[in-house]
Amino acid sequence: MTSFDSSPQLNAWRALLAVAVVFVMLATTGWTAVRARHDPGGPLQLSVQAWNHARLDHHALPDAASPPERLREFFAALRPAQRKRLAHRFPLAVGNMNGAPLTLRYAANRLALTQARDHEVRRTRDPRLSPDGHDEAADLVARYTSMLRPDRDFLAFDPNGSGRAAEVFGDLTHARRVSVVVPGVDTALMTFERTNRPFTAPSGMGRSLYAAERAAAPRARTAVIAWADYTAPGGIGIEAATASRAQEGAGRLDDFVRGLPGGLKVALVCHSYGSVVCGVAADRLPRAVTDIAVAGSPGMRSGSAAGLGTTARVWATRDAGDWIRDVPHVEFGALGHGADPVGRDFGARVFSSTGAVGHGGYFVPGTASLRNLAHIGTGDFGDVGCAPGGAGCRTGVPARGTSRA
């Protein structure tokens, strides 16, 4: 005789109740911002279409969506003047083109940012706009002006909708290891950097992690990329409870990683919903991705680290005061993100986050979470501090410094 406690009907009701709790939490924890969506006819898409119909010295250009290897070969065969001409004709297309030379992408995105800023300057004086429209334009002028500082480089920029960007910290051209920060919900151009609580924004996360890596291993050739180049969840919360945005983001993340220079070892550093993106992408990512570290994760759409289907080491941390610990770790059809990555049965290497306060505190200088993420990024795995309960997170890792090469 089947007991009521283990009956299929009761288990179904428990799952439905857990999903209901997810929705309540999403409605009360800041995962509810309304977002503008990407327009298929936006500036980047128009630039790509123009590229695909253009010719260079009477020769057709390769499709902008060609594999990075094909685009690398194409640009390598061009003269410097030809590359420069293409960047000036199609700045958004070239700036976001995986496989194009890094310095060319930096220059193209700087030109695209300048054009976007000048457009918003004109909008601040447009008499047809409402006062709110003028304020929005002025805010964008300030954002683009900040992004145009001479010490900043971008591998991606898209002004469409709520916007996308990917910023580089360090010398990516000569790096041997790169950490790619994948942020979570409410990521947009206007939240890409913040004056207050700067380490909760993608740019601040990337800058803080790079400084920590330099402090941990000054001679290591590392770089960090703040990758906010996907449309994160928004609306009333339903997207944050599903993997719909993670599916699209996972494809973009895979394309981006494959477009990085060859020979790099890549660590993905995934925060909050960004860990869902990384989990969905895990089984398709190239072997260049050696480590996936998640912080404050609601789940990775997998029941275990082994179930992710990746050869990368999987690391996880969560602060004791992080509200996300109360999100039910369920997967009910399209809803929920699965098992808890810091759970004993998941199988991740659980490291300490001592000093981090709440869901947004993992990249704050002085925290154990930031130091440990830096050690993972530099390949000094023996220096990673495990969460309370023993040194199990370091089992089987390479000796200190041997994994940097």
PDB file of C-alpha atoms in Angstrom, residues 79-354:
ATOM      1  CA  ARG A  79      45.439  44.916 -45.595  1.00  0.00           C
ATOM      2  CA  PRO A  80      45.261  47.197 -42.499  1.00  0.00           C
ATOM      3  CA  ALA A  81      43.604  49.930 -44.569  1.00  0.00           C
ATOM      4  CA  GLN A  82      40.904  47.495 -45.698  1.00  0.00           C
ATOM      5  CA  ARG A  83      40.165  46.417 -42.140  1.00  0.00           C
ATOM      6  CA  LYS A  84      39.925  50.039 -41.039  1.00  0.00           C
ATOM      7  CA  ARG A  85      37.579  50.815 -43.926  1.00  0.00           C
ATOM      8  CA  LEU A  86      35.241  47.994 -42.934  1.00  0.00           C
ATOM      9  CA  ALA A  87      35.210  49.091 -39.289  1.00  0.00           C
ATOM     10  CA  HIS A  88      34.233  52.621 -40.336  1.00  0.00           C
ATOM     11  CA  ARG A  89      31.540  51.427 -42.738  1.00  0.00           C
ATOM     12  CA  PHE A  90      30.012  48.834 -40.394  1.00  0.00           C
ATOM     13  CA  PRO A  91      31.097  49.685 -36.815  1.00  0.00           C
ATOM     14  CA  LEU A  92      28.337  47.777 -35.043  1.00  0.00           C
ATOM     15  CA  ALA A  93      28.714  44.683 -37.224  1.00  0.00           C
ATOM     16  CA  VAL A  94      32.507  44.562 -36.884  1.00  0.00           C
ATOM     17  CA  GLY A  95      32.489  45.485 -33.186  1.00  0.00           C
ATOM     18  CA  ASN A  96      30.282  42.492 -32.387  1.00  0.00           C
ATOM     19  CA  MET A  97      31.842  40.065 -34.867  1.00  0.00           C
ATOM     20  CA  ASN A  98      33.271  36.976 -33.170  1.00  0.00           C
ATOM     21  CA  GLY A  99      36.552  36.202 -34.901  1.00  0.00           C
ATOM     22  CA  ALA A 100      37.420  39.761 -35.916  1.00  0.00           C
ATOM     23  CA  PRO A 101      40.753  41.073 -34.526  1.00  0.00           C
ATOM     24  CA  LEU A 102      40.473  42.355 -30.959  1.00  0.00           C
ATOM     25  CA  THR A 103      41.910  45.796 -31.615  1.00  0.00           C
ATOM     26  CA  LEU A 104      39.625  46.224 -34.618  1.00  0.00           C
ATOM     27  CA  ARG A 105      36.596  45.351 -32.493  1.00  0.00           C
ATOM     28  CA  TYR A 106      37.708  47.811 -29.825  1.00  0.00           C
ATOM     29  CA  ALA A 107      38.020  50.576 -32.428  1.00  0.00           C
ATOM     30  CA  ALA A 108      34.723  49.700 -34.121  1.00  0.00           C
ATOM     31  CA  ASN A 109      32.822  49.725 -30.830  1.00  0.00           C
ATOM     32  CA  ARG A 110      34.388  53.052 -29.879  1.00  0.00           C
ATOM     33  CA  LEU A 111      33.103  54.479 -33.160  1.00  0.00           C
ATOM     34  CA  ALA A 112      29.661  52.898 -32.593  1.00  0.00           C
ATOM     35  CA  LEU A 113      29.530  54.325 -29.060  1.00  0.00           C
ATOM     36  CA  THR A 114      30.453  57.772 -30.376  1.00  0.00           C
ATOM     37  CA  GLN A 115      27.675  57.595 -32.963  1.00  0.00           C
ATOM     38  CA  ALA A 116      25.182  56.409 -30.315  1.00  0.00           C
ATOM     39  CA  ARG A 117      26.162  59.228 -27.964  1.00  0.00           C
ATOM     40  CA  ASP A 118      25.855  61.854 -30.724  1.00  0.00           C
ATOM     41  CA  HIS A 119      22.412  60.486 -31.590  1.00  0.00           C
ATOM     42  CA  GLU A 120      21.279  60.830 -27.977  1.00  0.00           C
ATOM     43  CA  VAL A 121      22.721  64.351 -27.759  1.00  0.00           C
ATOM     44  CA  ARG A 122      20.473  65.321 -30.674  1.00  0.00           C
ATOM     45  CA  ARG A 123      17.512  63.710 -28.918  1.00  0.00           C
ATOM     46  CA  THR A 124      18.081  65.849 -25.814  1.00  0.00           C
ATOM     47  CA  ARG A 125      17.300  68.861 -28.015  1.00  0.00           C
ATOM     48  CA  ASP A 126      14.450  67.303 -29.984  1.00  0.00           C
ATOM     49  CA  PRO A 127      11.299  69.407 -29.342  1.00  0.00           C
ATOM     50  CA  ARG A 128       9.090  66.435 -30.241  1.00  0.00           C
ATOM     51  CA  LEU A 129      10.202  64.496 -27.164  1.00  0.00           C
ATOM     52  CA  SER A 130       8.529  64.722 -23.776  1.00  0.00           C
ATOM     53  CA  PRO A 131      10.492  65.806 -20.691  1.00  0.00           C
ATOM     54  CA  ASP A 132      10.821  62.115 -19.787  1.00  0.00           C
ATOM     55  CA  GLY A 133      12.216  61.449 -23.276  1.00  0.00           C
ATOM     56  CA  HIS A 134      14.781  64.215 -22.835  1.00  0.00           C
ATOM     57  CA  ASP A 135      15.781  62.805 -19.450  1.00  0.00           C
ATOM     58  CA  GLU A 136      16.190  59.315 -20.909  1.00  0.00           C
ATOM     59  CA  ALA A 137      18.367  60.677 -23.705  1.00  0.00           C
ATOM     60  CA  ALA A 138      20.487  62.625 -21.209  1.00  0.00           C
ATOM     61  CA  ASP A 139      20.993  59.483 -19.122  1.00  0.00           C
ATOM     62  CA  LEU A 140      22.169  57.595 -22.205  1.00  0.00           C
ATOM     63  CA  VAL A 141      24.534  60.433 -23.133  1.00  0.00           C
ATOM     64  CA  ALA A 142      26.098  60.126 -19.680  1.00  0.00           C
ATOM     65  CA  ARG A 143      26.343  56.327 -19.966  1.00  0.00           C
ATOM     66  CA  TYR A 144      27.957  56.407 -23.424  1.00  0.00           C
ATOM     67  CA  THR A 145      30.332  59.204 -22.368  1.00  0.00           C
ATOM     68  CA  SER A 146      31.496  57.028 -19.479  1.00  0.00           C
ATOM     69  CA  MET A 147      31.927  54.012 -21.762  1.00  0.00           C
ATOM     70  CA  LEU A 148      34.017  56.155 -24.142  1.00  0.00           C
ATOM     71  CA  ARG A 149      36.707  56.890 -21.571  1.00  0.00           C
ATOM     72  CA  PRO A 150      40.103  56.172 -23.158  1.00  0.00           C
ATOM     73  CA  ASP A 151      40.941  53.477 -20.595  1.00  0.00           C
ATOM     74  CA  ARG A 152      37.955  51.301 -21.543  1.00  0.00           C
ATOM     75  CA  ASP A 153      37.674  48.645 -24.282  1.00  0.00           C
ATOM     76  CA  PHE A 154      34.560  46.827 -25.473  1.00  0.00           C
ATOM     77  CA  LEU A 155      34.217  43.568 -27.380  1.00  0.00           C
ATOM     78  CA  ALA A 156      30.476  44.011 -27.796  1.00  0.00           C
ATOM     79  CA  PHE A 157      28.051  46.932 -27.873  1.00  0.00           C
ATOM     80  CA  ASP A 158      24.428  47.016 -28.952  1.00  0.00           C
ATOM     81  CA  PRO A 159      22.249  50.073 -28.180  1.00  0.00           C
ATOM     82  CA  ASN A 160      19.040  48.316 -29.168  1.00  0.00           C
ATOM     83  CA  GLY A 161      16.315  47.817 -26.567  1.00  0.00           C
ATOM     84  CA  SER A 162      17.759  47.766 -23.061  1.00  0.00           C
ATOM     85  CA  GLY A 163      21.217  47.323 -24.567  1.00  0.00           C
ATOM     86  CA  ARG A 164      24.121  44.896 -24.389  1.00  0.00           C
ATOM     87  CA  ALA A 165      27.864  45.223 -23.839  1.00  0.00           C
ATOM     88  CA  ALA A 166      31.040  43.284 -23.039  1.00  0.00           C
ATOM     89  CA  GLU A 167      33.970  45.123 -21.454  1.00  0.00           C
ATOM     90  CA  VAL A 168      37.583  43.924 -21.280  1.00  0.00           C
ATOM     91  CA  PHE A 169      39.893  44.475 -18.321  1.00  0.00           C
ATOM     92  CA  GLY A 170      43.582  43.799 -18.867  1.00  0.00           C
ATOM     93  CA  ASP A 171      45.595  42.846 -21.932  1.00  0.00           C
ATOM     94  CA  LEU A 172      43.457  40.233 -23.641  1.00  0.00           C
ATOM     95  CA  THR A 173      45.781  40.120 -26.643  1.00  0.00           C
ATOM     96  CA  HIS A 174      48.633  38.649 -24.593  1.00  0.00           C
ATOM     97  CA  ALA A 175      46.639  36.876 -21.867  1.00  0.00           C
ATOM     98  CA  ARG A 176      46.899  33.151 -21.224  1.00  0.00           C
ATOM     99  CA  ARG A 177      43.845  32.950 -18.978  1.00  0.00           C
ATOM    100  CA  VAL A 178      40.617  34.943 -19.103  1.00  0.00           C
ATOM    101  CA  SER A 179      37.694  35.086 -16.695  1.00  0.00           C
ATOM    102  CA  VAL A 180      34.302  35.835 -18.255  1.00  0.00           C
ATOM    103  CA  VAL A 181      31.800  37.307 -15.799  1.00  0.00           C
ATOM    104  CA  VAL A 182      28.207  36.366 -16.706  1.00  0.00           C
ATOM    105  CA  PRO A 183      25.759  38.555 -14.729  1.00  0.00           C
ATOM    106  CA  GLY A 184      22.141  37.893 -13.867  1.00  0.00           C
ATOM    107  CA  VAL A 185      18.742  39.560 -14.004  1.00  0.00           C
ATOM    108  CA  ASP A 186      18.113  43.215 -14.804  1.00  0.00           C
ATOM    109  CA  THR A 187      21.334  43.524 -16.775  1.00  0.00           C
ATOM    110  CA  ALA A 188      21.187  46.380 -19.288  1.00  0.00           C
ATOM    111  CA  LEU A 189      23.258  49.335 -20.489  1.00  0.00           C
ATOM    112  CA  MET A 190      21.824  51.581 -17.784  1.00  0.00           C
ATOM    113  CA  THR A 191      22.713  49.012 -15.111  1.00  0.00           C
ATOM    114  CA  PHE A 192      26.050  48.011 -16.659  1.00  0.00           C
ATOM    115  CA  GLU A 193      27.821  50.247 -14.167  1.00  0.00           C
ATOM    116  CA  ARG A 194      26.684  51.910 -10.938  1.00  0.00           C
ATOM    117  CA  THR A 195      27.992  54.686  -8.722  1.00  0.00           C
ATOM    118  CA  ASN A 196      26.272  53.259  -5.657  1.00  0.00           C
ATOM    119  CA  ARG A 197      27.054  49.602  -4.924  1.00  0.00           C
ATOM    120  CA  PRO A 198      29.392  49.428  -7.948  1.00  0.00           C
ATOM    121  CA  PHE A 199      30.320  45.776  -7.396  1.00  0.00           C
ATOM    122  CA  THR A 200      26.744  44.641  -8.074  1.00  0.00           C
ATOM    123  CA  ALA A 201      26.968  45.864 -11.692  1.00  0.00           C
ATOM    124  CA  PRO A 202      28.722  43.920 -14.492  1.00  0.00           C
ATOM    125  CA  SER A 203      31.449  46.504 -15.093  1.00  0.00           C
ATOM    126  CA  GLY A 204      32.183  46.786 -11.376  1.00  0.00           C
ATOM    127  CA  MET A 205      32.241  43.001 -11.029  1.00  0.00           C
ATOM    128  CA  GLY A 206      34.744  42.688 -13.869  1.00  0.00           C
ATOM    129  CA  ARG A 207      36.953  45.507 -12.637  1.00  0.00           C
ATOM    130  CA  SER A 208      36.959  44.139  -9.081  1.00  0.00           C
ATOM    131  CA  LEU A 209      37.776  40.593 -10.194  1.00  0.00           C
ATOM    132  CA  TYR A 210      40.628  41.784 -12.414  1.00  0.00           C
ATOM    133  CA  ALA A 211      42.131  43.803  -9.546  1.00  0.00           C
ATOM    134  CA  ALA A 212      41.852  40.742  -7.294  1.00  0.00           C
ATOM    135  CA  GLU A 213      43.546  38.535  -9.888  1.00  0.00           C
ATOM    136  CA  ARG A 214      46.378  41.028 -10.253  1.00  0.00           C
ATOM    137  CA  ALA A 215      46.795  41.133  -6.482  1.00  0.00           C
ATOM    138  CA  ALA A 216      46.737  37.334  -6.220  1.00  0.00           C
ATOM    139  CA  ALA A 217      49.149  36.670  -9.102  1.00  0.00           C
ATOM    140  CA  PRO A 218      50.868  39.869 -10.328  1.00  0.00           C
ATOM    141  CA  ARG A 219      52.942  38.042 -12.943  1.00  0.00           C
ATOM    142  CA  ALA A 220      50.113  35.957 -14.347  1.00  0.00           C
ATOM    143  CA  ARG A 221      48.939  36.932 -17.825  1.00  0.00           C
ATOM    144  CA  THR A 222      45.239  37.225 -17.137  1.00  0.00           C
ATOM    145  CA  ALA A 223      42.306  39.304 -18.345  1.00  0.00           C
ATOM    146  CA  VAL A 224      38.669  39.625 -17.319  1.00  0.00           C
ATOM    147  CA  ILE A 225      35.615  40.273 -19.467  1.00  0.00           C
ATOM    148  CA  ALA A 226      32.325  41.590 -18.087  1.00  0.00           C
ATOM    149  CA  TRP A 227      29.983  39.854 -20.533  1.00  0.00           C
ATOM    150  CA  ALA A 228      26.540  41.473 -20.454  1.00  0.00           C
ATOM    151  CA  ASP A 229      25.815  40.513 -24.049  1.00  0.00           C
ATOM    152  CA  TYR A 230      22.496  38.717 -23.655  1.00  0.00           C
ATOM    153  CA  THR A 231      18.968  39.851 -22.865  1.00  0.00           C
ATOM    154  CA  ALA A 232      18.494  39.044 -19.190  1.00  0.00           C
ATOM    155  CA  PRO A 233      15.088  38.285 -17.652  1.00  0.00           C
ATOM    156  CA  GLY A 234      12.703  41.063 -16.713  1.00  0.00           C
ATOM    157  CA  GLY A 235       8.959  41.703 -16.840  1.00  0.00           C
ATOM    158  CA  ILE A 236       6.870  40.448 -13.924  1.00  0.00           C
ATOM    159  CA  GLY A 237       9.207  37.578 -13.099  1.00  0.00           C
ATOM    160  CA  ILE A 238       8.102  34.638 -15.216  1.00  0.00           C
ATOM    161  CA  GLU A 239      11.251  34.772 -17.361  1.00  0.00           C
ATOM    162  CA  ALA A 240      13.473  34.635 -14.280  1.00  0.00           C
ATOM    163  CA  ALA A 241      11.750  31.407 -13.249  1.00  0.00           C
ATOM    164  CA  THR A 242      12.341  29.746 -16.615  1.00  0.00           C
ATOM    165  CA  ALA A 243      15.328  29.093 -18.864  1.00  0.00           C
ATOM    166  CA  SER A 244      13.900  30.915 -21.891  1.00  0.00           C
ATOM    167  CA  ARG A 245      16.384  33.789 -21.701  1.00  0.00           C
ATOM    168  CA  ALA A 246      19.150  31.416 -20.640  1.00  0.00           C
ATOM    169  CA  GLN A 247      18.698  29.362 -23.809  1.00  0.00           C
ATOM    170  CA  GLU A 248      19.298  32.402 -26.006  1.00  0.00           C
ATOM    171  CA  GLY A 249      22.084  33.630 -23.751  1.00  0.00           C
ATOM    172  CA  ALA A 250      23.806  30.239 -23.784  1.00  0.00           C
ATOM    173  CA  GLY A 251      24.097  30.293 -27.559  1.00  0.00           C
ATOM    174  CA  ARG A 252      25.506  33.811 -27.498  1.00  0.00           C
ATOM    175  CA  LEU A 253      27.969  32.869 -24.743  1.00  0.00           C
ATOM    176  CA  ASP A 254      29.204  29.850 -26.701  1.00  0.00           C
ATOM    177  CA  ASP A 255      29.686  31.964 -29.838  1.00  0.00           C
ATOM    178  CA  PHE A 256      31.512  34.623 -27.836  1.00  0.00           C
ATOM    179  CA  VAL A 257      33.921  32.183 -26.178  1.00  0.00           C
ATOM    180  CA  ARG A 258      34.701  30.553 -29.529  1.00  0.00           C
ATOM    181  CA  GLY A 259      35.511  33.993 -30.918  1.00  0.00           C
ATOM    182  CA  LEU A 260      38.210  34.673 -28.318  1.00  0.00           C
ATOM    183  CA  PRO A 261      41.879  34.312 -29.315  1.00  0.00           C
ATOM    184  CA  GLY A 262      43.128  30.743 -29.551  1.00  0.00           C
ATOM    185  CA  GLY A 263      45.170  29.172 -26.777  1.00  0.00           C
ATOM    186  CA  LEU A 264      43.306  30.831 -23.912  1.00  0.00           C
ATOM    187  CA  LYS A 265      42.092  28.998 -20.826  1.00  0.00           C
ATOM    188  CA  VAL A 266      38.679  30.361 -19.924  1.00  0.00           C
ATOM    189  CA  ALA A 267      36.941  30.463 -16.543  1.00  0.00           C
ATOM    190  CA  LEU A 268      33.257  31.388 -16.514  1.00  0.00           C
ATOM    191  CA  VAL A 269      32.228  33.323 -13.405  1.00  0.00           C
ATOM    192  CA  CYS A 270      28.443  33.210 -13.291  1.00  0.00           C
ATOM    193  CA  HIS A 271      26.305  35.199 -10.873  1.00  0.00           C
ATOM    194  CA  SER A 272      22.627  34.601 -10.060  1.00  0.00           C
ATOM    195  CA  TYR A 273      20.610  33.965 -13.269  1.00  0.00           C
ATOM    196  CA  GLY A 274      23.941  34.072 -15.112  1.00  0.00           C
ATOM    197  CA  SER A 275      24.588  30.631 -13.606  1.00  0.00           C
ATOM    198  CA  VAL A 276      21.490  29.366 -15.423  1.00  0.00           C
ATOM    199  CA  VAL A 277      22.993  30.673 -18.665  1.00  0.00           C
ATOM    200  CA  CYS A 278      26.279  28.917 -17.885  1.00  0.00           C
ATOM    201  CA  GLY A 279      24.506  25.697 -16.938  1.00  0.00           C
ATOM    202  CA  VAL A 280      22.512  25.588 -20.164  1.00  0.00           C
ATOM    203  CA  ALA A 281      25.651  26.360 -22.187  1.00  0.00           C
ATOM    204  CA  ALA A 282      27.925  23.907 -20.364  1.00  0.00           C
ATOM    205  CA  ASP A 283      27.616  20.871 -22.633  1.00  0.00           C
ATOM    206  CA  ARG A 284      28.278  22.847 -25.823  1.00  0.00           C
ATOM    207  CA  LEU A 285      31.167  25.042 -24.692  1.00  0.00           C
ATOM    208  CA  PRO A 286      34.640  24.411 -26.144  1.00  0.00           C
ATOM    209  CA  ARG A 287      37.348  22.701 -24.089  1.00  0.00           C
ATOM    210  CA  ALA A 288      38.992  26.094 -23.665  1.00  0.00           C
ATOM    211  CA  VAL A 289      36.497  26.549 -20.818  1.00  0.00           C
ATOM    212  CA  THR A 290      38.325  24.816 -17.986  1.00  0.00           C
ATOM    213  CA  ASP A 291      36.298  26.138 -15.037  1.00  0.00           C
ATOM    214  CA  ILE A 292      32.731  27.226 -14.316  1.00  0.00           C
ATOM    215  CA  ALA A 293      32.218  29.036 -10.997  1.00  0.00           C
ATOM    216  CA  VAL A 294      28.741  30.065  -9.848  1.00  0.00           C
ATOM    217  CA  ALA A 295      27.809  32.448  -7.042  1.00  0.00           C
ATOM    218  CA  GLY A 296      24.323  32.981  -5.643  1.00  0.00           C
ATOM    219  CA  SER A 297      22.874  30.463  -8.092  1.00  0.00           C
ATOM    220  CA  PRO A 298      19.172  29.568  -8.287  1.00  0.00           C
ATOM    221  CA  GLY A 299      20.233  26.376 -10.102  1.00  0.00           C
ATOM    222  CA  MET A 300      21.937  25.373 -13.334  1.00  0.00           C
ATOM    223  CA  ARG A 301      19.124  23.393 -14.978  1.00  0.00           C
ATOM    224  CA  SER A 302      20.824  20.180 -13.936  1.00  0.00           C
ATOM    225  CA  GLY A 303      20.525  17.672 -11.130  1.00  0.00           C
ATOM    226  CA  SER A 304      24.288  17.457 -10.647  1.00  0.00           C
ATOM    227  CA  ALA A 305      27.622  18.792 -11.799  1.00  0.00           C
ATOM    228  CA  ALA A 306      28.164  15.594 -13.780  1.00  0.00           C
ATOM    229  CA  GLY A 307      24.819  16.129 -15.481  1.00  0.00           C
ATOM    230  CA  LEU A 308      26.047  19.405 -16.984  1.00  0.00           C
ATOM    231  CA  GLY A 309      28.001  17.368 -19.532  1.00  0.00           C
ATOM    232  CA  THR A 310      31.175  19.432 -19.305  1.00  0.00           C
ATOM    233  CA  THR A 311      34.823  18.575 -18.729  1.00  0.00           C
ATOM    234  CA  ALA A 312      35.257  21.881 -16.867  1.00  0.00           C
ATOM    235  CA  ARG A 313      35.678  21.946 -13.102  1.00  0.00           C
ATOM    236  CA  VAL A 314      32.427  23.178 -11.514  1.00  0.00           C
ATOM    237  CA  TRP A 315      32.707  25.479  -8.482  1.00  0.00           C
ATOM    238  CA  ALA A 316      29.946  27.023  -6.375  1.00  0.00           C
ATOM    239  CA  THR A 317      29.444  29.380  -3.452  1.00  0.00           C
ATOM    240  CA  ARG A 318      26.570  31.071  -1.650  1.00  0.00           C
ATOM    241  CA  ASP A 319      26.565  33.512   1.233  1.00  0.00           C
ATOM    242  CA  ALA A 320      24.557  32.413   4.277  1.00  0.00           C
ATOM    243  CA  GLY A 321      22.513  35.612   4.081  1.00  0.00           C
ATOM    244  CA  ASP A 322      21.735  35.386   0.378  1.00  0.00           C
ATOM    245  CA  TRP A 323      17.950  35.356  -0.086  1.00  0.00           C
ATOM    246  CA  ILE A 324      18.278  33.060  -3.079  1.00  0.00           C
ATOM    247  CA  ARG A 325      18.841  30.126  -0.725  1.00  0.00           C
ATOM    248  CA  ASP A 326      15.079  30.212  -0.087  1.00  0.00           C
ATOM    249  CA  VAL A 327      14.157  29.771  -3.758  1.00  0.00           C
ATOM    250  CA  PRO A 328      12.919  26.168  -4.137  1.00  0.00           C
ATOM    251  CA  HIS A 329      15.417  24.128  -6.105  1.00  0.00           C
ATOM    252  CA  VAL A 330      12.918  22.381  -8.325  1.00  0.00           C
ATOM    253  CA  GLU A 331      12.440  21.860 -12.024  1.00  0.00           C
ATOM    254  CA  PHE A 332       8.794  21.471 -12.977  1.00  0.00           C
ATOM    255  CA  GLY A 333       8.488  21.452 -16.744  1.00  0.00           C
ATOM    256  CA  ALA A 334       9.767  24.823 -17.918  1.00  0.00           C
ATOM    257  CA  LEU A 335       9.696  26.298 -14.411  1.00  0.00           C
ATOM    258  CA  GLY A 336      12.527  26.252 -11.885  1.00  0.00           C
ATOM    259  CA  HIS A 337      16.253  25.691 -12.348  1.00  0.00           C
ATOM    260  CA  GLY A 338      16.927  22.369 -10.682  1.00  0.00           C
ATOM    261  CA  ALA A 339      19.205  21.229  -7.884  1.00  0.00           C
ATOM    262  CA  ASP A 340      21.117  23.527  -5.548  1.00  0.00           C
ATOM    263  CA  PRO A 341      24.722  23.865  -6.809  1.00  0.00           C
ATOM    264  CA  VAL A 342      26.059  24.191  -3.254  1.00  0.00           C
ATOM    265  CA  GLY A 343      24.136  21.120  -2.110  1.00  0.00           C
ATOM    266  CA  ARG A 344      26.164  18.133  -0.985  1.00  0.00           C
ATOM    267  CA  ASP A 345      24.665  15.852  -3.648  1.00  0.00           C
ATOM    268  CA  PHE A 346      25.228  18.231  -6.565  1.00  0.00           C
ATOM    269  CA  GLY A 347      28.948  17.526  -6.720  1.00  0.00           C
ATOM    270  CA  ALA A 348      30.363  21.010  -7.238  1.00  0.00           C
ATOM    271  CA  ARG A 349      33.541  22.227  -5.529  1.00  0.00           C
ATOM    272  CA  VAL A 350      31.993  24.455  -2.852  1.00  0.00           C
ATOM    273  CA  PHE A 351      34.219  27.361  -1.819  1.00  0.00           C
ATOM    274  CA  SER A 352      33.967  29.966   0.924  1.00  0.00           C
ATOM    275  CA  SER A 353      32.190  33.311   0.515  1.00  0.00           C
ATOM    276  CA  THR A 354      32.990  34.648   3.975  1.00  0.00           C
TER     277      THR A 354
END
